[in-house]
Structures are given as structure tokens and as C-alpha cells.
Rosetta silent file (secondary structure, phi, psi, omega in degrees, C-alpha in Angstrom):
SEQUENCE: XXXXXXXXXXXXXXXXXXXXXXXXXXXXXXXXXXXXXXXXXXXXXXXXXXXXXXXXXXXXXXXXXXXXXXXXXXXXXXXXXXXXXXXXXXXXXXXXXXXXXXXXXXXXXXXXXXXXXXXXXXXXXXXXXXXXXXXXXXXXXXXXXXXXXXXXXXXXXXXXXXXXXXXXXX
SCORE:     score description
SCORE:     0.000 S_00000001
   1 L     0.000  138.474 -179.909    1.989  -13.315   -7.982 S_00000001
   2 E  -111.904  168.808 -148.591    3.483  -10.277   -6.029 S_00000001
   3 E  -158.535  142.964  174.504    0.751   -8.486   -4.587 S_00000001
   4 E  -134.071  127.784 -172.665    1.216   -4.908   -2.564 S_00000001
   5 E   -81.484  123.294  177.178    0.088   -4.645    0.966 S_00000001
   6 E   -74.612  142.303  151.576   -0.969   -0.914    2.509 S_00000001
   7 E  -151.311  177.322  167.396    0.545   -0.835    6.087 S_00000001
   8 L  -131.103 -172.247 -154.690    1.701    1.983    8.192 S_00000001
   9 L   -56.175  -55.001 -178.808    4.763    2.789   10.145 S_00000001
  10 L   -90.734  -21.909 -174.947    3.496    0.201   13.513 S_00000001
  11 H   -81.557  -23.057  175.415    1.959   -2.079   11.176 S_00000001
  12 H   -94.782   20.000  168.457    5.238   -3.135    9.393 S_00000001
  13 H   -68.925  -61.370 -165.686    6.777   -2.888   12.825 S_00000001
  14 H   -54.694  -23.004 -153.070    4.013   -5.917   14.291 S_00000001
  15 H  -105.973  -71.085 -178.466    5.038   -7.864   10.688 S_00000001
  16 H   -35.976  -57.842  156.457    8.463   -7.475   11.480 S_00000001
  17 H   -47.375  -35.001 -163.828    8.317   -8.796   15.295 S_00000001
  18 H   -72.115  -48.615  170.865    5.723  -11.586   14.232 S_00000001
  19 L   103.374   17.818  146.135    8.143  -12.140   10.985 S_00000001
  20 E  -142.932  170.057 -176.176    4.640  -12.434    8.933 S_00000001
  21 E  -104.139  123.878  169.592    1.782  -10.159    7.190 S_00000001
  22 L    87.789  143.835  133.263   -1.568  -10.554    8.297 S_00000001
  23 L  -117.376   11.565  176.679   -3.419  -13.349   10.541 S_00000001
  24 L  -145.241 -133.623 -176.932   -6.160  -14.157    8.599 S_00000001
  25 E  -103.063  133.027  169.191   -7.007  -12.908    4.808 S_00000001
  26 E  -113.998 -175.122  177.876   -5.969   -9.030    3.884 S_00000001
  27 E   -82.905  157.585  169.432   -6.493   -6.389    1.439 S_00000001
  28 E  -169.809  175.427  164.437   -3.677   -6.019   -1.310 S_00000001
  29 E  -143.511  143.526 -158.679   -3.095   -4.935   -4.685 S_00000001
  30 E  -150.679  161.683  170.465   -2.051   -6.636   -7.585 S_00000001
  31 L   -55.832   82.427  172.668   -2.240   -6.636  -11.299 S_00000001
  32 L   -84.716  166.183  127.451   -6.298   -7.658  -11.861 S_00000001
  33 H   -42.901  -20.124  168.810   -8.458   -7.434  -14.857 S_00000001
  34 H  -102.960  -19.075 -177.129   -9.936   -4.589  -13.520 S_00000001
  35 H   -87.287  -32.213  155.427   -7.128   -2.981  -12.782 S_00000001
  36 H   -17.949  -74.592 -170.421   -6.143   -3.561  -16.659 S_00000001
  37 H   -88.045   19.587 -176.199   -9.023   -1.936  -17.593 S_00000001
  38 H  -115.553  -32.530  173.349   -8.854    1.351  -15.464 S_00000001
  39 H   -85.348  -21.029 -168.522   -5.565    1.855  -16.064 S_00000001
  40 L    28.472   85.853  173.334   -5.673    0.688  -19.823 S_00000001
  41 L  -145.866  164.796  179.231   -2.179    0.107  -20.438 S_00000001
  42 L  -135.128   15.337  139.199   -0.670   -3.455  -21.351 S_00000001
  43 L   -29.098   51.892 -154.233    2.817   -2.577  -19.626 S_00000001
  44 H   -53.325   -9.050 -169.531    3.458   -4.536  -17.071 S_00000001
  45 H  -106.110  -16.123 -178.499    6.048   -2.535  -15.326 S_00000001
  46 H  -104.871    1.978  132.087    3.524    0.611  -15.426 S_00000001
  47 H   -32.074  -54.241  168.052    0.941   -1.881  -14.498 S_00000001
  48 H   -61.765  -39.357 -176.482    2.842   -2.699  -11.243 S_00000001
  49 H   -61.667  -60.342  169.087    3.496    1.002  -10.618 S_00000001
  50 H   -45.076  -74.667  169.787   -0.312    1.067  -10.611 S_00000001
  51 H   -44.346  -29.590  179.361   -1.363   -1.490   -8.198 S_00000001
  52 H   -48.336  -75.106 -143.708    1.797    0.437   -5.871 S_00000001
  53 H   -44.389  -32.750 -170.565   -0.018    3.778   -6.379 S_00000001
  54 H   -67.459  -61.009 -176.124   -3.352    1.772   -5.087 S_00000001
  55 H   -51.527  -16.868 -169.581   -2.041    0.055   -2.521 S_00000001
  56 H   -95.351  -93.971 -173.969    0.029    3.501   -1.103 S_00000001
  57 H    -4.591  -56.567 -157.472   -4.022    5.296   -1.441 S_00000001
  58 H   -74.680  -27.023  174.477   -5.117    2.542    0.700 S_00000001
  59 H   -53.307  -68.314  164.209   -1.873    3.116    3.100 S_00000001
  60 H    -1.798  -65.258 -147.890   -3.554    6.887    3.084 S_00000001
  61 H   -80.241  -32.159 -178.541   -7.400    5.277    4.420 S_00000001
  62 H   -65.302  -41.961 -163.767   -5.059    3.230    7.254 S_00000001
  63 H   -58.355  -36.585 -170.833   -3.198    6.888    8.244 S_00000001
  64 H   -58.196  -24.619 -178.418   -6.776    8.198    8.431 S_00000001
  65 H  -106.482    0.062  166.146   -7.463    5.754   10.563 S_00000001
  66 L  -130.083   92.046 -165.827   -4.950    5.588   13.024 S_00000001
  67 L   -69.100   31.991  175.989   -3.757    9.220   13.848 S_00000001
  68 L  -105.878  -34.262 -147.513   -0.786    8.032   16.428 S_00000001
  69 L   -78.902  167.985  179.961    1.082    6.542   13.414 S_00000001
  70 L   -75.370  131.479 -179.655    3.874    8.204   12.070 S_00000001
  71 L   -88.100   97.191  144.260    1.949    9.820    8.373 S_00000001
  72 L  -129.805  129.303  142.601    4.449    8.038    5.776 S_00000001
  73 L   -31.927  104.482 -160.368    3.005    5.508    3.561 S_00000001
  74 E  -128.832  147.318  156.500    4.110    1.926    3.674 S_00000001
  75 E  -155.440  164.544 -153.579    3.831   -0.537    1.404 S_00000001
  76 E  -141.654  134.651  141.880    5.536   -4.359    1.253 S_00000001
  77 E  -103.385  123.088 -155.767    5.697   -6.159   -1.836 S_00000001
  78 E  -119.735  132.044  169.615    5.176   -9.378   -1.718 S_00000001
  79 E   -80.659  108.564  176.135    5.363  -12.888   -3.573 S_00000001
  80 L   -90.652  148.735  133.698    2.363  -14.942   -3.036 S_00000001
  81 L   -72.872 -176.925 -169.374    1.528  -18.087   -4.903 S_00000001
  82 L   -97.120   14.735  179.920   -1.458  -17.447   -7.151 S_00000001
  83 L   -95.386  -54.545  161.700   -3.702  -19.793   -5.159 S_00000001
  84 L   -29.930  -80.483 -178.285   -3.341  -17.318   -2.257 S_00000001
  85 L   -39.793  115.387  171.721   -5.082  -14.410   -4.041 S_00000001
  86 E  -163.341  140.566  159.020   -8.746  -13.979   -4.836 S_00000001
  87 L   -42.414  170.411 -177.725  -10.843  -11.141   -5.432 S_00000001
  88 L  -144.818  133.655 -150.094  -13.078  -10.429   -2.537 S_00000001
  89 H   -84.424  -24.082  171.308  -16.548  -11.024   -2.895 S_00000001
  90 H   -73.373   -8.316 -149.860  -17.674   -8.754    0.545 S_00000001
  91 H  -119.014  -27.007  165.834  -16.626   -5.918   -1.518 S_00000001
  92 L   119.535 -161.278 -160.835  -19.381   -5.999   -4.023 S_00000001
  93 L   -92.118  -12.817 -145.579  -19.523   -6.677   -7.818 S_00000001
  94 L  -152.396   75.881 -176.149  -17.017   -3.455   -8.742 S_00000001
  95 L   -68.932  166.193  168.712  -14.061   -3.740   -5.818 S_00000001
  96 L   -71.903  151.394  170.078  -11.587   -0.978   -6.044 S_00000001
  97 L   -37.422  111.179  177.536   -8.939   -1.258   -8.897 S_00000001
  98 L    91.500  -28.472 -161.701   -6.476   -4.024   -8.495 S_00000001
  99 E   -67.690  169.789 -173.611   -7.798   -4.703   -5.115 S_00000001
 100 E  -155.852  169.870  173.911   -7.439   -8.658   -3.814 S_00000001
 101 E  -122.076  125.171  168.613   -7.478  -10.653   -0.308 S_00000001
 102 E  -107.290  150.413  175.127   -4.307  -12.879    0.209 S_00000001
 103 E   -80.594  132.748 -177.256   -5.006  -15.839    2.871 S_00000001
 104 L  -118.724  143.288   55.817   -3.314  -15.040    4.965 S_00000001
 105 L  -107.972  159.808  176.574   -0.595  -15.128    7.342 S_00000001
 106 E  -113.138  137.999 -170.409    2.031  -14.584    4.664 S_00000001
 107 E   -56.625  132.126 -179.641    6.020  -15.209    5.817 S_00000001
 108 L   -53.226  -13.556 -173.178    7.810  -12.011    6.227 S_00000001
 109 L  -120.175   17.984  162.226   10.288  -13.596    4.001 S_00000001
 110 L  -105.482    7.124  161.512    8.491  -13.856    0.947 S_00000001
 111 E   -72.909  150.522 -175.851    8.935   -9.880    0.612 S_00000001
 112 L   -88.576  -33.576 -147.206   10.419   -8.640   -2.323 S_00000001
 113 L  -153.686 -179.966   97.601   10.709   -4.635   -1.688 S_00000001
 114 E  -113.906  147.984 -174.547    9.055   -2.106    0.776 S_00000001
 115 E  -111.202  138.938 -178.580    8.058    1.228   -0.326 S_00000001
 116 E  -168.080  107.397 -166.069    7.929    4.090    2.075 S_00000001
 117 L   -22.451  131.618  169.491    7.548    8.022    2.276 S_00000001
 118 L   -46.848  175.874  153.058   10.615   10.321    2.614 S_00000001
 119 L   -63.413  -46.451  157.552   10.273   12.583    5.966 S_00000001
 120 L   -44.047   -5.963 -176.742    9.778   15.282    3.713 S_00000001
 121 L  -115.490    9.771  173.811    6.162   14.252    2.220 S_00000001
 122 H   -51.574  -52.768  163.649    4.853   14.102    6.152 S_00000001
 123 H   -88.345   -1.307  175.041    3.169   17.039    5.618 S_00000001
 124 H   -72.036  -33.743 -133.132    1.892   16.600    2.423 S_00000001
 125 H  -110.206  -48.061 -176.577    0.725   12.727    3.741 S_00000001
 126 H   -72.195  -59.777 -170.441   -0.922   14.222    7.266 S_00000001
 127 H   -49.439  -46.635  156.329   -3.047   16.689    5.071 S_00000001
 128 H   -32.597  -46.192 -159.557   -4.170   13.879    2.871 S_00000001
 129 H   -97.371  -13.599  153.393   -5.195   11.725    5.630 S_00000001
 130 H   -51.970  -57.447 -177.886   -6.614   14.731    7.506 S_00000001
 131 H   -80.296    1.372 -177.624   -8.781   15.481    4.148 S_00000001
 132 H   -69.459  -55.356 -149.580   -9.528   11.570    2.788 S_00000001
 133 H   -83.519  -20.204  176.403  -13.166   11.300    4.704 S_00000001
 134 H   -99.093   10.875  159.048  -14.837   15.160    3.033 S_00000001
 135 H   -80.162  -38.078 -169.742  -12.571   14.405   -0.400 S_00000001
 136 L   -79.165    8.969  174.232  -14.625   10.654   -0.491 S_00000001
 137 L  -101.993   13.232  163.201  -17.899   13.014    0.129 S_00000001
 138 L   101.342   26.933  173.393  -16.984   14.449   -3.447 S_00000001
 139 L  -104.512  138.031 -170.327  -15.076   17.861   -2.278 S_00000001
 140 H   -77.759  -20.133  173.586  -12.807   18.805   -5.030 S_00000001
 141 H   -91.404   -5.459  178.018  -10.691   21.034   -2.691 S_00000001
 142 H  -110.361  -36.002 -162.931  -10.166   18.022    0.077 S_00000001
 143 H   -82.022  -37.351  163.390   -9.450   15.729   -2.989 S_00000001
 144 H   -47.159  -32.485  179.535   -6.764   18.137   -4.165 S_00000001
 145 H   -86.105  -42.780 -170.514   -4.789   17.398   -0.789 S_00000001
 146 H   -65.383  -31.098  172.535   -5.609   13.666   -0.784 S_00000001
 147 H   -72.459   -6.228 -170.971   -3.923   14.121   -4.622 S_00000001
 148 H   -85.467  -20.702 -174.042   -1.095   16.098   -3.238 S_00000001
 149 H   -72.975  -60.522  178.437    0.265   13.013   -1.045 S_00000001
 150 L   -77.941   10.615  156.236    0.830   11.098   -4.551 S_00000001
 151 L   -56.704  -73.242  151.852    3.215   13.792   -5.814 S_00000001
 152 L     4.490   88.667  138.612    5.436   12.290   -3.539 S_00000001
 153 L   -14.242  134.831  136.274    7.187    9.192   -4.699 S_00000001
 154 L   -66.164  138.640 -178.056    7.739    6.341   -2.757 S_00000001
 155 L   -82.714  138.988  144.794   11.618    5.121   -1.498 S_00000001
 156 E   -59.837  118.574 -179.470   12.466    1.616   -2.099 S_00000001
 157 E  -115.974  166.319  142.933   13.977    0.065    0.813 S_00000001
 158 L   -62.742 -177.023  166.406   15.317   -3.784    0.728 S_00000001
 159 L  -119.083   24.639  153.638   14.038   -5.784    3.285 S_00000001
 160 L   -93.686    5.254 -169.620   16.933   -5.983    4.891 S_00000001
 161 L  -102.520   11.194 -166.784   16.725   -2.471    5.651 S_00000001
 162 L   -75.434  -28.348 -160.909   12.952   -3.214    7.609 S_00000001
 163 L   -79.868  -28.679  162.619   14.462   -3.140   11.172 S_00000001
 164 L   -71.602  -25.239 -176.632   16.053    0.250   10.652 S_00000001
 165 L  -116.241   48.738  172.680   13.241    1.794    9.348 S_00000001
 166 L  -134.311   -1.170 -178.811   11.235    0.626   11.950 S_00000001
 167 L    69.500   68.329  138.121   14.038    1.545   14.844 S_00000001
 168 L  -131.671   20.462  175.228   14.949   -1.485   15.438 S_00000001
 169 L   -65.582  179.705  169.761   18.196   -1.608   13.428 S_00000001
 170 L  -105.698    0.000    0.000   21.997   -1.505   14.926 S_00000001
């Protein structure tokens, strides 16, 4: 199952030194039944696109929470088996869309992709994460900035390209 992990900027540094994601079970996003029925499409490639877009939100709630990070979005796509994966039951009966817990740790070398903001969407991406805790108290003018962050596209990197964009390239 690939499954897409929110990180930021030092967290896919630490996966890159350790050379895995996670030591115990994380958050991800993946193609659920609920995310099926929130997005209500039976695409699978705009399906995928969906769980990104979740998993890059949740990259957002990480920025919010560590303001030393660089504000770009990261996100690692990953291949899991499907044993790995399970909704997560601490989360209530009606988890966010798509979301899942992989057991984790998972090898650094079962990524497929990583997705990660231009330079240019920094300031779009700090206002989001500056405005994420009064947009989740329902203000429509802080939710407009936390929506302004997904105008922004994510880049596709390989993952041979993780060590450079983590400065630790040649």
C-alpha cells in the first residue's frame, strides 16, 4: 500500500541519518474508505493526489508546531505492506480523511517519491502555519491563509535527491 507521511524539513533530515521513518507507529495518509467517500471520486490517481493534499495539511499542523523548521511542506511516499497499516482507533470513530498509523519503523528504502515546497511558497506556507490554530477555531479569514498554502503545488523529488535537499548532498 503506499501511504504518505507529513514531515518537515529536520524530520526527513533524522529519516535520512537513521535511514528509516518513524520508531514506533505514525500518522500517514493513504487511500481509505473514508477518504473515498469525502472525496467521492473512483480515480485512483486523483485519489492519491488526495491522500498527498492530506498528508501536506498535516505537514502544515507539524510547521505549526515546530517554528525553527524551515516552512516547506514535506511529504515521503512510501510502500508499506498492507499488514502495516490500520486505521487508528485513539482518533475516535470519524479520523480525518485518509488518515492511518503504519507500525512503524519503516526502511528509508521503501520510499517511492518525496514531495516538497518550492522556496517560493515559504511565505504563503509560514502564514498558513502562523494562522492553522484561529482557522481550526472556525475563522474564515485565518482559513483563507491556511487555504492559500495549497495553491502551491508540491515538487517531486526522487529519493535519490533526499541528501541534497536536506544539505547533505555533494
Amino acid at each position: 500500500m503506499r501511504v504518505y507521511v507529513p514531515l518537515t524539513l529536520p524530520g526527513l533530515a533524522e529519516a535520512y541519518r537513521t535511514g528509516e521513518l518513524g520508531a514506533g507507529p505514525f500518522v500517514a495518509y493513504a487511500v481509505t474508505p473514508g477518504l473515498r467517500e469525502w472525496y467521492v471520486s473512483d480515480d485512483t490517481e486523483e485519489l492519491e493526489y488526495a491522500a498527498l493534499g492530506r498528508a501536506a495539511l498535516a505537514s502544515l499542523r507539524l510547521l505549526a508546531e515546530e517554528p525553527e523548521a524551515p516552512r516547506r511542506r514535506v511529504v515521503i511516499a512510501v510502500d508499506v505492506a498492507d499488514r502495516a497499516v490500520s486505521a487508528d482507533p485513539g482518533r475516535g470513530i470519524d479520523p480525518a480523511p485518509g488518515e492511518v498509523r503504519v507500525a512503524g519503523p519503516v526502511p528509508l528504502g521503501k520510499a517511492a517519491s518525496v514531495h516538497v515546497d518550492a522556496a517560493d511558497a515559504q511565505a504563503d506556507v509560514t502564514a498558513a502555519a502562523d494562522a492553522l490554530p484561529v482557522a481550526d477555531g472556525g475563522d474564515d479569514e485565518a482559513q483563507s491563509l491556511v487555504d492559500g498554502a495549497e495553491d502551491h503545488e508540491l515538487l517531486w523529488f526522487a529519493t535519490q535527491e533526499i541528501a541534497n535537499l536536506v544539505g547533505r548532498g555533494d
